[in-house]
Amino acid sequence: MDISVVIPLKDEAESLPELCAWIHRVMEANGWTYEMILIDDGSTDNSWQVIQQLSMQYSTLKGIRFQRNYGKSAALNEGFRHACGEVVITMDADLQDSPDEIPALYQMITTQGYDLVSGWKKKRHDNLLTKNIPSRFFNWVTRRISHIPLHDFNCGLKAYRKKVVKSIEVYGEMHRYIPVIAKWAGFTRIGEKVVEHRPRKYGRSKFGWERFINGFLDLLSIVFVGRFGKRPMHFFGTMGTIAFIFGFAIAVYLTIAKFIFFQYRMTERPIFYLALLAMIIGSQLFLAGFLGELITRNAPERNQYLIEEKLRLE
């Protein structure tokens, strides 16, 4: 199969018929074999009923329905798990992402050798204060921390080589930083393409201000796990060793001051308690690093979700 189109959605019943018809036209025009995987993330409208109706019209349509809302990351992870195409395209269901961008994204993966291509909505049709400015700030922070030269990490329109989506896990709210996760997994050929950002035609945005705070915390988690997830002793052990040596050096100084220079008693000096605290903290950090080496960082149930129904999927 050439392409899998993975579409997470929540309360997008109005846009689905138009979106599926548009994707079908693009695929037919290019002669590709494809599948559309729609993941209903706990919709409260009739999105699932619309998906079922569309499945009778399009034999290539497959569906997953979550029992409740788990979030976009969970939906993408399930879509990636079931995707069969050599190239996987993700897009939002609100018609702000244009399926007409798919051919160029597909070519960048298949002929230009990219592992991942992220869309860049250079001209956005969003509120300046509530979306555009915060988005630019967080993209700038992410570029600085991750050293990946992308302008729009959070763009839902992306293309992946199949091996990428089968090698990564997306959970929490880390869908914003899939390029960072992919980079830490060893996929460094990451590209960018300017894509059309269309005005929202139906419904309203499902994301609020809290996504920026959560996104920043998730970015720190990704960076930490990416660098030290397989070797926690390198982080905790180093910090613990530094703290212990600092405290021990102070203790040695106080000992010399007492027995050689006959100065104050050790316990009468406030710096003694600083040394004691540093050695205790150092020992605890070292122990945390040692325990981290013995424990797997991934809980086996972290990406298990209650799925109420599936359509044309095992």
PDB file of C-alpha atoms in Angstrom:
ATOM      1  CA  MET A   1       0.000   0.000   0.000  1.00  0.00           C
ATOM      2  CA  ASP A   2       1.295   3.446  -0.918  1.00  0.00           C
ATOM      3  CA  ILE A   3      -0.281   5.793   1.633  1.00  0.00           C
ATOM      4  CA  SER A   4      -2.055   5.672   4.974  1.00  0.00           C
ATOM      5  CA  VAL A   5      -3.897   8.856   5.944  1.00  0.00           C
ATOM      6  CA  VAL A   6      -4.316   9.010   9.722  1.00  0.00           C
ATOM      7  CA  ILE A   7      -6.948  11.489  10.915  1.00  0.00           C
ATOM      8  CA  PRO A   8      -7.658  12.033  14.636  1.00  0.00           C
ATOM      9  CA  LEU A   9     -10.947  13.790  15.281  1.00  0.00           C
ATOM     10  CA  LYS A  10     -13.375  14.910  17.935  1.00  0.00           C
ATOM     11  CA  ASP A  11     -16.790  16.354  17.137  1.00  0.00           C
ATOM     12  CA  GLU A  12     -16.100  16.888  13.428  1.00  0.00           C
ATOM     13  CA  ALA A  13     -19.206  15.259  11.922  1.00  0.00           C
ATOM     14  CA  GLU A  14     -19.886  18.198   9.597  1.00  0.00           C
ATOM     15  CA  SER A  15     -16.468  18.200   7.942  1.00  0.00           C
ATOM     16  CA  LEU A  16     -15.913  14.452   7.485  1.00  0.00           C
ATOM     17  CA  PRO A  17     -17.887  13.882   4.245  1.00  0.00           C
ATOM     18  CA  GLU A  18     -16.105  16.743   2.491  1.00  0.00           C
ATOM     19  CA  LEU A  19     -12.697  15.706   3.834  1.00  0.00           C
ATOM     20  CA  CYS A  20     -13.035  12.051   2.783  1.00  0.00           C
ATOM     21  CA  ALA A  21     -14.275  13.010  -0.689  1.00  0.00           C
ATOM     22  CA  TRP A  22     -11.346  15.398  -1.097  1.00  0.00           C
ATOM     23  CA  ILE A  23      -8.781  12.779  -0.032  1.00  0.00           C
ATOM     24  CA  HIS A  24     -10.382  10.222  -2.359  1.00  0.00           C
ATOM     25  CA  ARG A  25     -10.127  12.619  -5.330  1.00  0.00           C
ATOM     26  CA  VAL A  26      -6.436  13.283  -4.658  1.00  0.00           C
ATOM     27  CA  MET A  27      -5.605   9.588  -4.324  1.00  0.00           C
ATOM     28  CA  GLU A  28      -7.544   8.598  -7.437  1.00  0.00           C
ATOM     29  CA  ALA A  29      -5.935  11.371  -9.473  1.00  0.00           C
ATOM     30  CA  ASN A  30      -2.467  10.063  -8.584  1.00  0.00           C
ATOM     31  CA  GLY A  31      -3.298   6.352  -8.872  1.00  0.00           C
ATOM     32  CA  TRP A  32      -2.152   5.475  -5.360  1.00  0.00           C
ATOM     33  CA  THR A  33      -3.343   2.606  -3.216  1.00  0.00           C
ATOM     34  CA  TYR A  34      -4.352   4.044   0.130  1.00  0.00           C
ATOM     35  CA  GLU A  35      -6.337   3.803   3.312  1.00  0.00           C
ATOM     36  CA  MET A  36      -8.014   6.435   5.487  1.00  0.00           C
ATOM     37  CA  ILE A  37      -7.870   5.686   9.228  1.00  0.00           C
ATOM     38  CA  LEU A  38     -10.244   7.904  11.195  1.00  0.00           C
ATOM     39  CA  ILE A  39      -9.869   7.846  14.974  1.00  0.00           C
ATOM     40  CA  ASP A  40     -12.886   9.153  16.868  1.00  0.00           C
ATOM     41  CA  ASP A  41     -11.456  10.484  20.131  1.00  0.00           C
ATOM     42  CA  GLY A  42     -14.595  10.370  22.258  1.00  0.00           C
ATOM     43  CA  SER A  43     -16.832  12.590  20.123  1.00  0.00           C
ATOM     44  CA  THR A  44     -20.116  13.744  21.653  1.00  0.00           C
ATOM     45  CA  ASP A  45     -21.751  14.431  18.294  1.00  0.00           C
ATOM     46  CA  ASN A  46     -22.597  11.867  15.598  1.00  0.00           C
ATOM     47  CA  SER A  47     -19.072  11.637  14.172  1.00  0.00           C
ATOM     48  CA  TRP A  48     -18.953   7.842  14.520  1.00  0.00           C
ATOM     49  CA  GLN A  49     -22.266   7.422  12.742  1.00  0.00           C
ATOM     50  CA  VAL A  50     -20.932   9.576   9.905  1.00  0.00           C
ATOM     51  CA  ILE A  51     -17.781   7.426   9.748  1.00  0.00           C
ATOM     52  CA  GLN A  52     -19.891   4.282   9.523  1.00  0.00           C
ATOM     53  CA  GLN A  53     -21.951   5.782   6.705  1.00  0.00           C
ATOM     54  CA  LEU A  54     -18.833   6.909   4.836  1.00  0.00           C
ATOM     55  CA  SER A  55     -17.322   3.427   5.157  1.00  0.00           C
ATOM     56  CA  MET A  56     -20.135   2.139   2.913  1.00  0.00           C
ATOM     57  CA  GLN A  57     -19.141   4.707   0.303  1.00  0.00           C
ATOM     58  CA  TYR A  58     -15.347   4.300   0.583  1.00  0.00           C
ATOM     59  CA  SER A  59     -13.942   0.777   0.888  1.00  0.00           C
ATOM     60  CA  THR A  60     -10.597   2.282   1.873  1.00  0.00           C
ATOM     61  CA  LEU A  61     -11.986   3.902   5.022  1.00  0.00           C
ATOM     62  CA  LYS A  62     -11.182   2.339   8.402  1.00  0.00           C
ATOM     63  CA  GLY A  63     -12.278   3.581  11.800  1.00  0.00           C
ATOM     64  CA  ILE A  64     -11.379   3.453  15.471  1.00  0.00           C
ATOM     65  CA  ARG A  65     -13.675   4.742  18.193  1.00  0.00           C
ATOM     66  CA  PHE A  66     -12.371   5.457  21.677  1.00  0.00           C
ATOM     67  CA  GLN A  67     -14.718   4.844  24.576  1.00  0.00           C
ATOM     68  CA  ARG A  68     -13.830   8.283  25.933  1.00  0.00           C
ATOM     69  CA  ASN A  69     -11.638  11.232  25.069  1.00  0.00           C
ATOM     70  CA  TYR A  70      -7.958  10.308  25.477  1.00  0.00           C
ATOM     71  CA  GLY A  71      -6.405  13.149  23.467  1.00  0.00           C
ATOM     72  CA  LYS A  72      -4.776  13.639  20.106  1.00  0.00           C
ATOM     73  CA  SER A  73      -1.576  11.814  21.026  1.00  0.00           C
ATOM     74  CA  ALA A  74      -3.488   8.644  21.915  1.00  0.00           C
ATOM     75  CA  ALA A  75      -5.449   8.850  18.663  1.00  0.00           C
ATOM     76  CA  LEU A  76      -2.305   9.268  16.581  1.00  0.00           C
ATOM     77  CA  ASN A  77      -0.580   6.408  18.376  1.00  0.00           C
ATOM     78  CA  GLU A  78      -3.457   4.039  17.610  1.00  0.00           C
ATOM     79  CA  GLY A  79      -3.535   5.232  14.006  1.00  0.00           C
ATOM     80  CA  PHE A  80       0.198   4.653  13.633  1.00  0.00           C
ATOM     81  CA  ARG A  81      -0.156   1.167  15.076  1.00  0.00           C
ATOM     82  CA  HIS A  82      -2.680   0.171  12.422  1.00  0.00           C
ATOM     83  CA  ALA A  83      -1.209   2.047   9.450  1.00  0.00           C
ATOM     84  CA  CYS A  84      -0.055  -0.159   6.570  1.00  0.00           C
ATOM     85  CA  GLY A  85       1.077   2.395   3.977  1.00  0.00           C
ATOM     86  CA  GLU A  86       4.722   2.935   3.075  1.00  0.00           C
ATOM     87  CA  VAL A  87       4.110   6.652   3.636  1.00  0.00           C
ATOM     88  CA  VAL A  88       1.900   7.819   6.506  1.00  0.00           C
ATOM     89  CA  ILE A  89       0.187  11.192   6.263  1.00  0.00           C
ATOM     90  CA  THR A  90      -1.426  12.829   9.288  1.00  0.00           C
ATOM     91  CA  MET A  91      -3.893  15.691   9.095  1.00  0.00           C
ATOM     92  CA  ASP A  92      -6.614  17.277  11.166  1.00  0.00           C
ATOM     93  CA  ALA A  93     -10.263  16.674  10.373  1.00  0.00           C
ATOM     94  CA  ASP A  94     -11.394  20.301  10.469  1.00  0.00           C
ATOM     95  CA  LEU A  95     -10.541  21.026   6.778  1.00  0.00           C
ATOM     96  CA  GLN A  96      -7.851  23.527   7.779  1.00  0.00           C
ATOM     97  CA  ASP A  97      -5.293  21.074   6.330  1.00  0.00           C
ATOM     98  CA  SER A  98      -5.522  20.670   2.569  1.00  0.00           C
ATOM     99  CA  PRO A  99      -5.323  17.142   1.074  1.00  0.00           C
ATOM    100  CA  ASP A 100      -3.928  18.788  -2.055  1.00  0.00           C
ATOM    101  CA  GLU A 101      -0.612  18.961  -0.176  1.00  0.00           C
ATOM    102  CA  ILE A 102      -0.363  15.150  -0.043  1.00  0.00           C
ATOM    103  CA  PRO A 103       1.369  14.605  -3.440  1.00  0.00           C
ATOM    104  CA  ALA A 104       4.233  16.971  -2.635  1.00  0.00           C
ATOM    105  CA  LEU A 105       4.668  15.495   0.858  1.00  0.00           C
ATOM    106  CA  TYR A 106       4.645  11.979  -0.592  1.00  0.00           C
ATOM    107  CA  GLN A 107       7.339  12.878  -3.109  1.00  0.00           C
ATOM    108  CA  MET A 108       9.558  14.401  -0.415  1.00  0.00           C
ATOM    109  CA  ILE A 109       9.469  11.086   1.474  1.00  0.00           C
ATOM    110  CA  THR A 110       9.798   8.708  -1.482  1.00  0.00           C
ATOM    111  CA  THR A 111      12.167  10.595  -3.802  1.00  0.00           C
ATOM    112  CA  GLN A 112      14.022  13.104  -1.636  1.00  0.00           C
ATOM    113  CA  GLY A 113      14.833  10.664   1.146  1.00  0.00           C
ATOM    114  CA  TYR A 114      13.248  12.387   4.126  1.00  0.00           C
ATOM    115  CA  ASP A 115      12.168  10.352   7.135  1.00  0.00           C
ATOM    116  CA  LEU A 116       9.666  12.972   8.228  1.00  0.00           C
ATOM    117  CA  VAL A 117       8.304  16.112   6.609  1.00  0.00           C
ATOM    118  CA  SER A 118       6.429  18.650   8.716  1.00  0.00           C
ATOM    119  CA  GLY A 119       4.036  21.207   7.325  1.00  0.00           C
ATOM    120  CA  TRP A 120       4.670  24.894   7.980  1.00  0.00           C
ATOM    121  CA  LYS A 121       1.568  27.047   8.099  1.00  0.00           C
ATOM    122  CA  LYS A 122       3.433  30.191   7.214  1.00  0.00           C
ATOM    123  CA  LYS A 123       0.233  32.190   6.788  1.00  0.00           C
ATOM    124  CA  ARG A 124      -2.228  31.294   9.525  1.00  0.00           C
ATOM    125  CA  HIS A 125      -5.934  32.050   9.815  1.00  0.00           C
ATOM    126  CA  ASP A 126      -5.983  32.040  13.608  1.00  0.00           C
ATOM    127  CA  ASN A 127      -6.338  34.621  16.343  1.00  0.00           C
ATOM    128  CA  LEU A 128      -3.109  36.617  16.666  1.00  0.00           C
ATOM    129  CA  LEU A 129      -3.033  36.877  20.467  1.00  0.00           C
ATOM    130  CA  THR A 130      -4.430  33.506  21.517  1.00  0.00           C
ATOM    131  CA  LYS A 131      -2.790  31.284  18.894  1.00  0.00           C
ATOM    132  CA  ASN A 132      -0.279  32.885  16.546  1.00  0.00           C
ATOM    133  CA  ILE A 133       2.001  34.668  19.031  1.00  0.00           C
ATOM    134  CA  PRO A 134       2.060  31.838  21.639  1.00  0.00           C
ATOM    135  CA  SER A 135       2.631  29.324  18.838  1.00  0.00           C
ATOM    136  CA  ARG A 136       5.600  31.273  17.475  1.00  0.00           C
ATOM    137  CA  PHE A 137       7.103  31.529  20.947  1.00  0.00           C
ATOM    138  CA  PHE A 138       6.843  27.809  21.673  1.00  0.00           C
ATOM    139  CA  ASN A 139       8.149  26.906  18.229  1.00  0.00           C
ATOM    140  CA  TRP A 140      11.150  29.153  18.885  1.00  0.00           C
ATOM    141  CA  VAL A 141      11.755  27.492  22.278  1.00  0.00           C
ATOM    142  CA  THR A 142      11.453  24.036  20.737  1.00  0.00           C
ATOM    143  CA  ARG A 143      13.919  24.906  17.959  1.00  0.00           C
ATOM    144  CA  ARG A 144      16.429  26.138  20.511  1.00  0.00           C
ATOM    145  CA  ILE A 145      16.134  23.083  22.736  1.00  0.00           C
ATOM    146  CA  SER A 146      15.824  20.375  20.087  1.00  0.00           C
ATOM    147  CA  HIS A 147      18.157  21.902  17.438  1.00  0.00           C
ATOM    148  CA  ILE A 148      15.623  20.921  14.750  1.00  0.00           C
ATOM    149  CA  PRO A 149      15.155  23.816  12.286  1.00  0.00           C
ATOM    150  CA  LEU A 150      11.368  23.618  11.941  1.00  0.00           C
ATOM    151  CA  HIS A 151       9.060  26.618  12.077  1.00  0.00           C
ATOM    152  CA  ASP A 152       5.851  24.783  13.009  1.00  0.00           C
ATOM    153  CA  PHE A 153       6.255  21.706  15.187  1.00  0.00           C
ATOM    154  CA  ASN A 154       2.548  21.551  15.986  1.00  0.00           C
ATOM    155  CA  CYS A 155       1.259  21.456  12.411  1.00  0.00           C
ATOM    156  CA  GLY A 156      -1.084  18.477  12.082  1.00  0.00           C
ATOM    157  CA  LEU A 157      -0.159  17.951   8.441  1.00  0.00           C
ATOM    158  CA  LYS A 158       2.926  15.734   8.363  1.00  0.00           C
ATOM    159  CA  ALA A 159       4.328  12.887   6.297  1.00  0.00           C
ATOM    160  CA  TYR A 160       6.337   9.961   7.664  1.00  0.00           C
ATOM    161  CA  ARG A 161       8.239   7.023   6.355  1.00  0.00           C
ATOM    162  CA  LYS A 162       6.482   3.902   7.643  1.00  0.00           C
ATOM    163  CA  LYS A 163       9.496   2.872   9.701  1.00  0.00           C
ATOM    164  CA  VAL A 164       9.290   6.105  11.688  1.00  0.00           C
ATOM    165  CA  VAL A 165       5.726   5.648  12.950  1.00  0.00           C
ATOM    166  CA  LYS A 166       6.415   2.004  13.780  1.00  0.00           C
ATOM    167  CA  SER A 167       9.463   2.966  15.845  1.00  0.00           C
ATOM    168  CA  ILE A 168       8.061   5.725  18.072  1.00  0.00           C
ATOM    169  CA  GLU A 169       5.414   6.027  20.752  1.00  0.00           C
ATOM    170  CA  VAL A 170       3.256   9.096  21.224  1.00  0.00           C
ATOM    171  CA  TYR A 171       1.486   9.602  24.547  1.00  0.00           C
ATOM    172  CA  GLY A 172       0.324  12.316  26.932  1.00  0.00           C
ATOM    173  CA  GLU A 173       0.285  15.480  24.834  1.00  0.00           C
ATOM    174  CA  MET A 174       3.519  14.830  22.986  1.00  0.00           C
ATOM    175  CA  HIS A 175       1.994  14.909  19.500  1.00  0.00           C
ATOM    176  CA  ARG A 176       3.307  18.474  19.296  1.00  0.00           C
ATOM    177  CA  TYR A 177       6.855  17.189  19.424  1.00  0.00           C
ATOM    178  CA  ILE A 178       6.803  14.129  17.191  1.00  0.00           C
ATOM    179  CA  PRO A 179       9.793  15.495  15.195  1.00  0.00           C
ATOM    180  CA  VAL A 180      11.762  15.653  18.469  1.00  0.00           C
ATOM    181  CA  ILE A 181      10.741  12.098  19.396  1.00  0.00           C
ATOM    182  CA  ALA A 182      11.690  10.916  15.911  1.00  0.00           C
ATOM    183  CA  LYS A 183      15.074  12.617  16.134  1.00  0.00           C
ATOM    184  CA  TRP A 184      15.884  10.956  19.452  1.00  0.00           C
ATOM    185  CA  ALA A 185      14.851   7.638  17.886  1.00  0.00           C
ATOM    186  CA  GLY A 186      17.552   8.156  15.248  1.00  0.00           C
ATOM    187  CA  PHE A 187      15.536   9.586  12.335  1.00  0.00           C
ATOM    188  CA  THR A 188      17.445  12.741  11.548  1.00  0.00           C
ATOM    189  CA  ARG A 189      16.357  13.434   7.957  1.00  0.00           C
ATOM    190  CA  ILE A 190      13.607  15.840   8.916  1.00  0.00           C
ATOM    191  CA  GLY A 191      12.277  18.319   6.363  1.00  0.00           C
ATOM    192  CA  GLU A 192       9.706  21.065   6.154  1.00  0.00           C
ATOM    193  CA  LYS A 193       7.231  22.251   3.554  1.00  0.00           C
ATOM    194  CA  VAL A 194       5.137  25.402   3.472  1.00  0.00           C
ATOM    195  CA  VAL A 195       1.490  24.312   3.373  1.00  0.00           C
ATOM    196  CA  GLU A 196      -1.837  26.061   3.026  1.00  0.00           C
ATOM    197  CA  HIS A 197      -3.700  26.854   6.209  1.00  0.00           C
ATOM    198  CA  ARG A 198      -7.382  27.162   5.432  1.00  0.00           C
ATOM    199  CA  PRO A 199      -9.913  29.085   7.542  1.00  0.00           C
ATOM    200  CA  ARG A 200     -12.004  26.864   9.796  1.00  0.00           C
ATOM    201  CA  LYS A 201     -15.244  26.014   8.014  1.00  0.00           C
ATOM    202  CA  TYR A 202     -17.119  24.061  10.692  1.00  0.00           C
ATOM    203  CA  GLY A 203     -17.125  23.963  14.471  1.00  0.00           C
ATOM    204  CA  ARG A 204     -14.520  25.491  16.724  1.00  0.00           C
ATOM    205  CA  SER A 205     -11.034  24.740  18.007  1.00  0.00           C
ATOM    206  CA  LYS A 206     -10.749  22.022  20.666  1.00  0.00           C
ATOM    207  CA  PHE A 207      -7.549  23.410  22.230  1.00  0.00           C
ATOM    208  CA  GLY A 208      -7.118  26.132  24.840  1.00  0.00           C
ATOM    209  CA  TRP A 209      -4.319  28.026  26.564  1.00  0.00           C
ATOM    210  CA  GLU A 210      -3.383  25.056  28.746  1.00  0.00           C
ATOM    211  CA  ARG A 211      -1.893  23.294  25.715  1.00  0.00           C
ATOM    212  CA  PHE A 212       1.119  25.636  25.806  1.00  0.00           C
ATOM    213  CA  ILE A 213       1.973  24.928  29.457  1.00  0.00           C
ATOM    214  CA  ASN A 214       1.453  21.185  29.016  1.00  0.00           C
ATOM    215  CA  GLY A 215       3.382  21.268  25.754  1.00  0.00           C
ATOM    216  CA  PHE A 216       6.400  22.941  27.362  1.00  0.00           C
ATOM    217  CA  LEU A 217       6.473  20.385  30.184  1.00  0.00           C
ATOM    218  CA  ASP A 218       6.187  17.581  27.635  1.00  0.00           C
ATOM    219  CA  LEU A 219       9.111  19.041  25.700  1.00  0.00           C
ATOM    220  CA  LEU A 220      11.296  18.935  28.815  1.00  0.00           C
ATOM    221  CA  SER A 221      10.213  15.328  29.381  1.00  0.00           C
ATOM    222  CA  ILE A 222      11.087  14.368  25.810  1.00  0.00           C
ATOM    223  CA  VAL A 223      14.511  16.015  25.984  1.00  0.00           C
ATOM    224  CA  PHE A 224      15.312  14.393  29.333  1.00  0.00           C
ATOM    225  CA  VAL A 225      14.101  10.931  28.326  1.00  0.00           C
ATOM    226  CA  GLY A 226      15.805  11.229  24.945  1.00  0.00           C
ATOM    227  CA  ARG A 227      19.161  12.021  26.495  1.00  0.00           C
ATOM    228  CA  PHE A 228      19.061  10.020  29.692  1.00  0.00           C
ATOM    229  CA  GLY A 229      16.158   7.564  29.377  1.00  0.00           C
ATOM    230  CA  LYS A 230      18.513   4.656  28.645  1.00  0.00           C
ATOM    231  CA  ARG A 231      21.205   5.838  31.043  1.00  0.00           C
ATOM    232  CA  PRO A 232      19.656   7.620  34.068  1.00  0.00           C
ATOM    233  CA  MET A 233      22.822   7.034  36.081  1.00  0.00           C
ATOM    234  CA  HIS A 234      24.643   9.465  33.789  1.00  0.00           C
ATOM    235  CA  PHE A 235      22.342  12.256  34.966  1.00  0.00           C
ATOM    236  CA  PHE A 236      21.469  11.392  38.550  1.00  0.00           C
ATOM    237  CA  GLY A 237      24.838   9.797  39.237  1.00  0.00           C
ATOM    238  CA  THR A 238      26.724  12.839  37.960  1.00  0.00           C
ATOM    239  CA  MET A 239      24.587  15.284  39.954  1.00  0.00           C
ATOM    240  CA  GLY A 240      24.806  13.107  43.031  1.00  0.00           C
ATOM    241  CA  THR A 241      28.577  12.727  42.764  1.00  0.00           C
ATOM    242  CA  ILE A 242      29.054  16.491  42.404  1.00  0.00           C
ATOM    243  CA  ALA A 243      26.815  17.201  45.415  1.00  0.00           C
ATOM    244  CA  PHE A 244      28.533  14.547  47.551  1.00  0.00           C
ATOM    245  CA  ILE A 245      32.052  15.738  46.678  1.00  0.00           C
ATOM    246  CA  PHE A 246      31.033  19.340  47.429  1.00  0.00           C
ATOM    247  CA  GLY A 247      29.718  18.360  50.866  1.00  0.00           C
ATOM    248  CA  PHE A 248      32.653  16.077  51.580  1.00  0.00           C
ATOM    249  CA  ALA A 249      35.149  18.816  50.705  1.00  0.00           C
ATOM    250  CA  ILE A 250      33.490  21.160  53.181  1.00  0.00           C
ATOM    251  CA  ALA A 251      33.548  18.459  55.846  1.00  0.00           C
ATOM    252  CA  VAL A 252      37.271  17.884  55.253  1.00  0.00           C
ATOM    253  CA  TYR A 253      37.938  21.614  55.538  1.00  0.00           C
ATOM    254  CA  LEU A 254      36.012  21.823  58.828  1.00  0.00           C
ATOM    255  CA  THR A 255      37.880  18.797  60.177  1.00  0.00           C
ATOM    256  CA  ILE A 256      41.236  20.378  59.345  1.00  0.00           C
ATOM    257  CA  ALA A 257      40.125  23.690  60.833  1.00  0.00           C
ATOM    258  CA  LYS A 258      39.178  21.985  64.088  1.00  0.00           C
ATOM    259  CA  PHE A 259      42.131  19.651  64.677  1.00  0.00           C
ATOM    260  CA  ILE A 260      44.961  21.648  63.121  1.00  0.00           C
ATOM    261  CA  PHE A 261      44.009  25.314  63.443  1.00  0.00           C
ATOM    262  CA  PHE A 262      41.934  24.817  66.629  1.00  0.00           C
ATOM    263  CA  GLN A 263      39.091  26.959  65.336  1.00  0.00           C
ATOM    264  CA  TYR A 264      35.373  26.584  66.117  1.00  0.00           C
ATOM    265  CA  ARG A 265      33.857  23.223  66.739  1.00  0.00           C
ATOM    266  CA  MET A 266      32.413  21.736  63.573  1.00  0.00           C
ATOM    267  CA  THR A 267      28.820  21.682  64.765  1.00  0.00           C
ATOM    268  CA  GLU A 268      28.967  25.362  65.710  1.00  0.00           C
ATOM    269  CA  ARG A 269      29.476  26.418  62.113  1.00  0.00           C
ATOM    270  CA  PRO A 270      26.410  26.732  59.806  1.00  0.00           C
ATOM    271  CA  ILE A 271      28.468  25.512  56.859  1.00  0.00           C
ATOM    272  CA  PHE A 272      28.689  22.092  58.561  1.00  0.00           C
ATOM    273  CA  TYR A 273      24.963  21.564  58.034  1.00  0.00           C
ATOM    274  CA  LEU A 274      25.292  22.628  54.403  1.00  0.00           C
ATOM    275  CA  ALA A 275      27.988  19.968  53.953  1.00  0.00           C
ATOM    276  CA  LEU A 276      25.814  17.353  55.650  1.00  0.00           C
ATOM    277  CA  LEU A 277      22.822  18.266  53.471  1.00  0.00           C
ATOM    278  CA  ALA A 278      24.905  18.134  50.277  1.00  0.00           C
ATOM    279  CA  MET A 279      26.241  14.661  51.103  1.00  0.00           C
ATOM    280  CA  ILE A 280      22.754  13.350  51.912  1.00  0.00           C
ATOM    281  CA  ILE A 281      21.273  14.781  48.711  1.00  0.00           C
ATOM    282  CA  GLY A 282      24.232  13.474  46.720  1.00  0.00           C
ATOM    283  CA  SER A 283      23.724   9.982  48.110  1.00  0.00           C
ATOM    284  CA  GLN A 284      19.997  10.108  47.300  1.00  0.00           C
ATOM    285  CA  LEU A 285      20.590  11.273  43.729  1.00  0.00           C
ATOM    286  CA  PHE A 286      23.154   8.523  43.215  1.00  0.00           C
ATOM    287  CA  LEU A 287      20.683   5.962  44.573  1.00  0.00           C
ATOM    288  CA  ALA A 288      17.955   7.334  42.275  1.00  0.00           C
ATOM    289  CA  GLY A 289      20.253   6.857  39.294  1.00  0.00           C
ATOM    290  CA  PHE A 290      21.060   3.312  40.347  1.00  0.00           C
ATOM    291  CA  LEU A 291      17.384   2.434  40.773  1.00  0.00           C
ATOM    292  CA  GLY A 292      16.618   4.063  37.429  1.00  0.00           C
ATOM    293  CA  GLU A 293      19.050   1.681  35.774  1.00  0.00           C
ATOM    294  CA  LEU A 294      17.069  -1.245  37.190  1.00  0.00           C
ATOM    295  CA  ILE A 295      13.614  -0.033  36.224  1.00  0.00           C
ATOM    296  CA  THR A 296      12.256   0.259  32.721  1.00  0.00           C
ATOM    297  CA  ARG A 297      11.149   3.792  31.962  1.00  0.00           C
ATOM    298  CA  ASN A 298       8.016   2.639  30.082  1.00  0.00           C
ATOM    299  CA  ALA A 299       5.067   1.231  32.000  1.00  0.00           C
ATOM    300  CA  PRO A 300       3.562  -1.573  29.887  1.00  0.00           C
ATOM    301  CA  GLU A 301       0.041  -0.156  30.182  1.00  0.00           C
ATOM    302  CA  ARG A 302       0.966   3.408  29.230  1.00  0.00           C
ATOM    303  CA  ASN A 303      -0.494   3.163  25.739  1.00  0.00           C
ATOM    304  CA  GLN A 304      -3.452   0.911  26.391  1.00  0.00           C
ATOM    305  CA  TYR A 305      -6.793   2.543  25.647  1.00  0.00           C
ATOM    306  CA  LEU A 306     -10.354   1.311  25.884  1.00  0.00           C
ATOM    307  CA  ILE A 307     -11.614   1.105  22.324  1.00  0.00           C
ATOM    308  CA  GLU A 308     -15.365   0.709  22.007  1.00  0.00           C
ATOM    309  CA  GLU A 309     -15.513  -0.202  18.306  1.00  0.00           C
ATOM    310  CA  LYS A 310     -13.325  -0.759  15.252  1.00  0.00           C
ATOM    311  CA  LEU A 311     -14.227  -0.658  11.608  1.00  0.00           C
ATOM    312  CA  ARG A 312     -12.365  -2.919   9.140  1.00  0.00           C
ATOM    313  CA  LEU A 313      -9.497  -3.294  11.617  1.00  0.00           C
ATOM    314  CA  GLU A 314      -8.386  -6.315  13.584  1.00  0.00           C
TER     315      GLU A 314
END
